């Protein structure tokens, strides 16, 4: 291995990408059952996802802060600025993501993370995965769009046309 942060082909970081309510929690849990580490801290289940969300709250918080820095939220249908990942905010997100991934998975050969916001911020997380020494693998979850829109409307009170626009951005 050439250097501290050199990518090791025997280390894999799996990033679960997909819209809220599209099955990302189930897929993350499946990878966990197959041996991928999920870390020690997970958001507990709720009435909308009793089996758990399989999300690290620090990753969710970092993504929320990054979106806020871009004057966006998870439910904002507007895209981020072109080439955002090469700007200061994108580089800061990558550095913070690298730190979080290293803290959570430094000793893991296979790990999986999930937060629907990863779909919007994936370039920084893919680079962070490489920087911390793992090969990134992205898994894209897809559920029938009408089911996603209805679920978002029920859980978050979003009007279905708005939920549709948000989902298209993911």
Coordinates of C-alpha atoms in Angstrom, one line a residue:
X1 CA 0.0 0.0 0.0
X2 CA 1.4 3.3 -1.0
X3 CA 0.5 5.9 1.6
X4 CA -1.9 6.2 4.5
X5 CA -5.0 6.9 2.4
X6 CA -4.3 4.7 -0.5
X7 CA -7.3 2.7 -1.6
X8 CA -7.3 -0.9 -0.6
X9 CA -9.1 -3.2 -3.0
X10 CA -10.0 -5.5 0.0
X11 CA -11.9 -2.6 1.7
X12 CA -15.4 -1.7 0.4
X13 CA -17.6 1.2 1.4
X14 CA -21.2 0.8 0.2
X15 CA -23.3 3.9 -0.2
X16 CA -27.0 3.3 -0.4
X17 CA -28.6 5.9 -2.6
X18 CA -32.3 6.5 -3.1
X19 CA -35.2 8.7 -2.3
X20 CA -36.8 8.7 1.2
X21 CA -39.4 6.0 1.4
X22 CA -37.9 4.0 -1.4
X23 CA -36.6 1.0 0.5
X24 CA -33.1 2.3 1.4
X25 CA -33.5 1.1 5.0
X26 CA -34.3 -2.5 4.0
X27 CA -31.4 -2.7 1.6
X28 CA -29.0 -1.3 4.2
X29 CA -30.1 -3.9 6.7
X30 CA -29.7 -6.6 4.1
X31 CA -26.1 -5.6 3.5
X32 CA -25.6 -5.5 7.2
X33 CA -26.9 -9.1 7.5
X34 CA -24.5 -10.1 4.8
X35 CA -21.6 -8.8 6.9
X36 CA -21.2 -5.1 6.1
X37 CA -20.6 -3.0 9.3
X38 CA -23.2 -0.2 10.0
X39 CA -21.4 1.4 12.9
X40 CA -22.3 1.7 16.6
X41 CA -24.8 4.6 16.4
X42 CA -28.0 4.2 14.5
X43 CA -31.3 6.2 14.5
X44 CA -34.0 4.1 16.1
X45 CA -37.2 3.1 14.4
X46 CA -40.4 5.1 14.5
X47 CA -44.1 4.6 13.6
X48 CA -43.1 5.1 9.9
X49 CA -40.2 2.6 10.0
X50 CA -40.5 0.3 12.9
X51 CA -37.5 -1.9 12.0
X52 CA -35.2 1.1 12.1
X53 CA -33.7 3.5 9.6
X54 CA -30.2 2.1 9.7
X55 CA -28.8 5.6 9.5
X56 CA -25.9 7.1 11.5
X57 CA -27.2 10.3 13.1
X58 CA -23.8 12.0 12.6
X59 CA -24.0 11.4 8.9
X60 CA -27.5 12.7 8.7
X61 CA -26.5 15.8 10.7
X62 CA -23.6 16.4 8.5
X63 CA -25.7 16.1 5.3
X64 CA -28.4 18.4 6.8
X65 CA -25.7 21.0 7.6
X66 CA -24.3 20.7 4.1
X67 CA -27.7 21.2 2.5
X68 CA -28.4 24.2 4.7
X69 CA -25.0 25.7 3.7
X70 CA -26.3 25.4 0.1
X71 CA -29.6 27.0 1.2
X72 CA -31.4 23.7 0.6
X73 CA -33.2 21.0 2.6
X74 CA -34.0 17.4 1.8
X75 CA -37.4 18.3 0.5
X76 CA -36.3 21.2 -1.7
X77 CA -36.7 20.2 -5.4
X78 CA -34.1 22.7 -6.7
X79 CA -30.8 21.1 -7.7
X80 CA -27.5 22.2 -6.2
X81 CA -25.3 24.5 -8.1
X82 CA -23.3 22.9 -11.0
X83 CA -19.9 21.7 -9.9
X84 CA -20.7 22.3 -6.2
X85 CA -18.5 19.5 -5.1
X86 CA -15.4 21.4 -6.4
X87 CA -16.2 24.5 -4.4
X88 CA -15.3 25.3 -0.8
X89 CA -18.5 23.9 0.7
X90 CA -18.1 20.6 -1.3
X91 CA -14.5 20.3 -0.2
X92 CA -15.5 20.9 3.5
X93 CA -18.2 18.3 3.2
X94 CA -15.7 15.8 1.8
X95 CA -13.2 16.5 4.6
X96 CA -15.9 16.1 7.3
X97 CA -17.3 13.0 5.7
X98 CA -13.8 11.5 5.5
X99 CA -13.3 12.2 9.2
X100 CA -16.7 10.6 10.1
X101 CA -16.1 7.5 7.9
X102 CA -12.6 7.0 9.4
X103 CA -13.9 7.3 12.9
X104 CA -16.8 4.9 12.3
X105 CA -15.2 2.4 10.0
X106 CA -11.4 2.6 10.3
X107 CA -11.1 -1.1 11.1
X108 CA -13.9 -2.4 8.9
X109 CA -13.3 -4.3 5.7
X110 CA -16.9 -3.8 4.5
X111 CA -19.2 -1.1 5.7
X112 CA -22.5 0.4 4.5
X113 CA -24.0 3.8 5.1
X114 CA -27.4 5.1 4.3
X115 CA -29.1 8.5 4.3
X116 CA -31.3 9.5 1.4
X117 CA -29.5 12.9 1.3
X118 CA -26.5 10.9 0.1
X119 CA -28.3 10.8 -3.3
X120 CA -27.9 14.6 -3.5
X121 CA -24.4 14.8 -2.0
X122 CA -22.9 11.6 -3.4
X123 CA -19.8 13.1 -5.1
X124 CA -18.4 14.3 -1.8
X125 CA -19.1 11.0 -0.1
X126 CA -17.6 8.9 -2.9
X127 CA -14.4 10.9 -2.7
X128 CA -14.4 10.7 1.1
X129 CA -14.8 6.9 0.8
X130 CA -11.7 6.8 -1.4
X131 CA -9.8 9.2 0.8
X132 CA -10.4 7.0 3.9
X133 CA -9.0 4.1 2.0
X134 CA -12.0 2.1 0.7
X135 CA -13.4 1.3 -2.7
X136 CA -16.7 3.0 -3.0
X137 CA -19.7 1.1 -4.3
X138 CA -23.1 2.8 -4.9
X139 CA -26.3 0.9 -4.7
X140 CA -29.4 2.8 -6.1
X141 CA -32.7 1.8 -4.6
X142 CA -35.8 2.3 -6.7
X143 CA -39.4 1.9 -5.7
X144 CA -42.5 2.7 -7.9
X145 CA -42.7 6.5 -7.9
X146 CA -46.4 6.6 -7.1
X147 CA -45.7 4.6 -3.9
X148 CA -42.9 6.9 -2.9
X149 CA -45.1 10.0 -3.5
X150 CA -47.9 8.6 -1.5
X151 CA -45.6 7.6 1.4
X152 CA -44.0 11.0 1.5
X153 CA -47.4 12.7 1.5
X154 CA -48.5 10.5 4.4
X155 CA -45.3 10.7 6.4
X156 CA -44.3 14.4 5.8
X157 CA -47.5 16.0 4.6
X158 CA -46.0 16.9 1.3
X159 CA -48.4 17.4 -1.6
X160 CA -48.0 14.7 -4.1
X161 CA -46.9 17.1 -6.9
X162 CA -44.2 18.5 -4.6
X163 CA -43.1 15.0 -3.5
X164 CA -42.8 14.1 -7.2
X165 CA -40.5 17.0 -7.9
X166 CA -38.4 16.2 -4.8
X167 CA -38.1 12.5 -5.8
X168 CA -37.0 13.5 -9.3
X169 CA -34.1 15.4 -7.8
X170 CA -32.9 12.3 -5.9

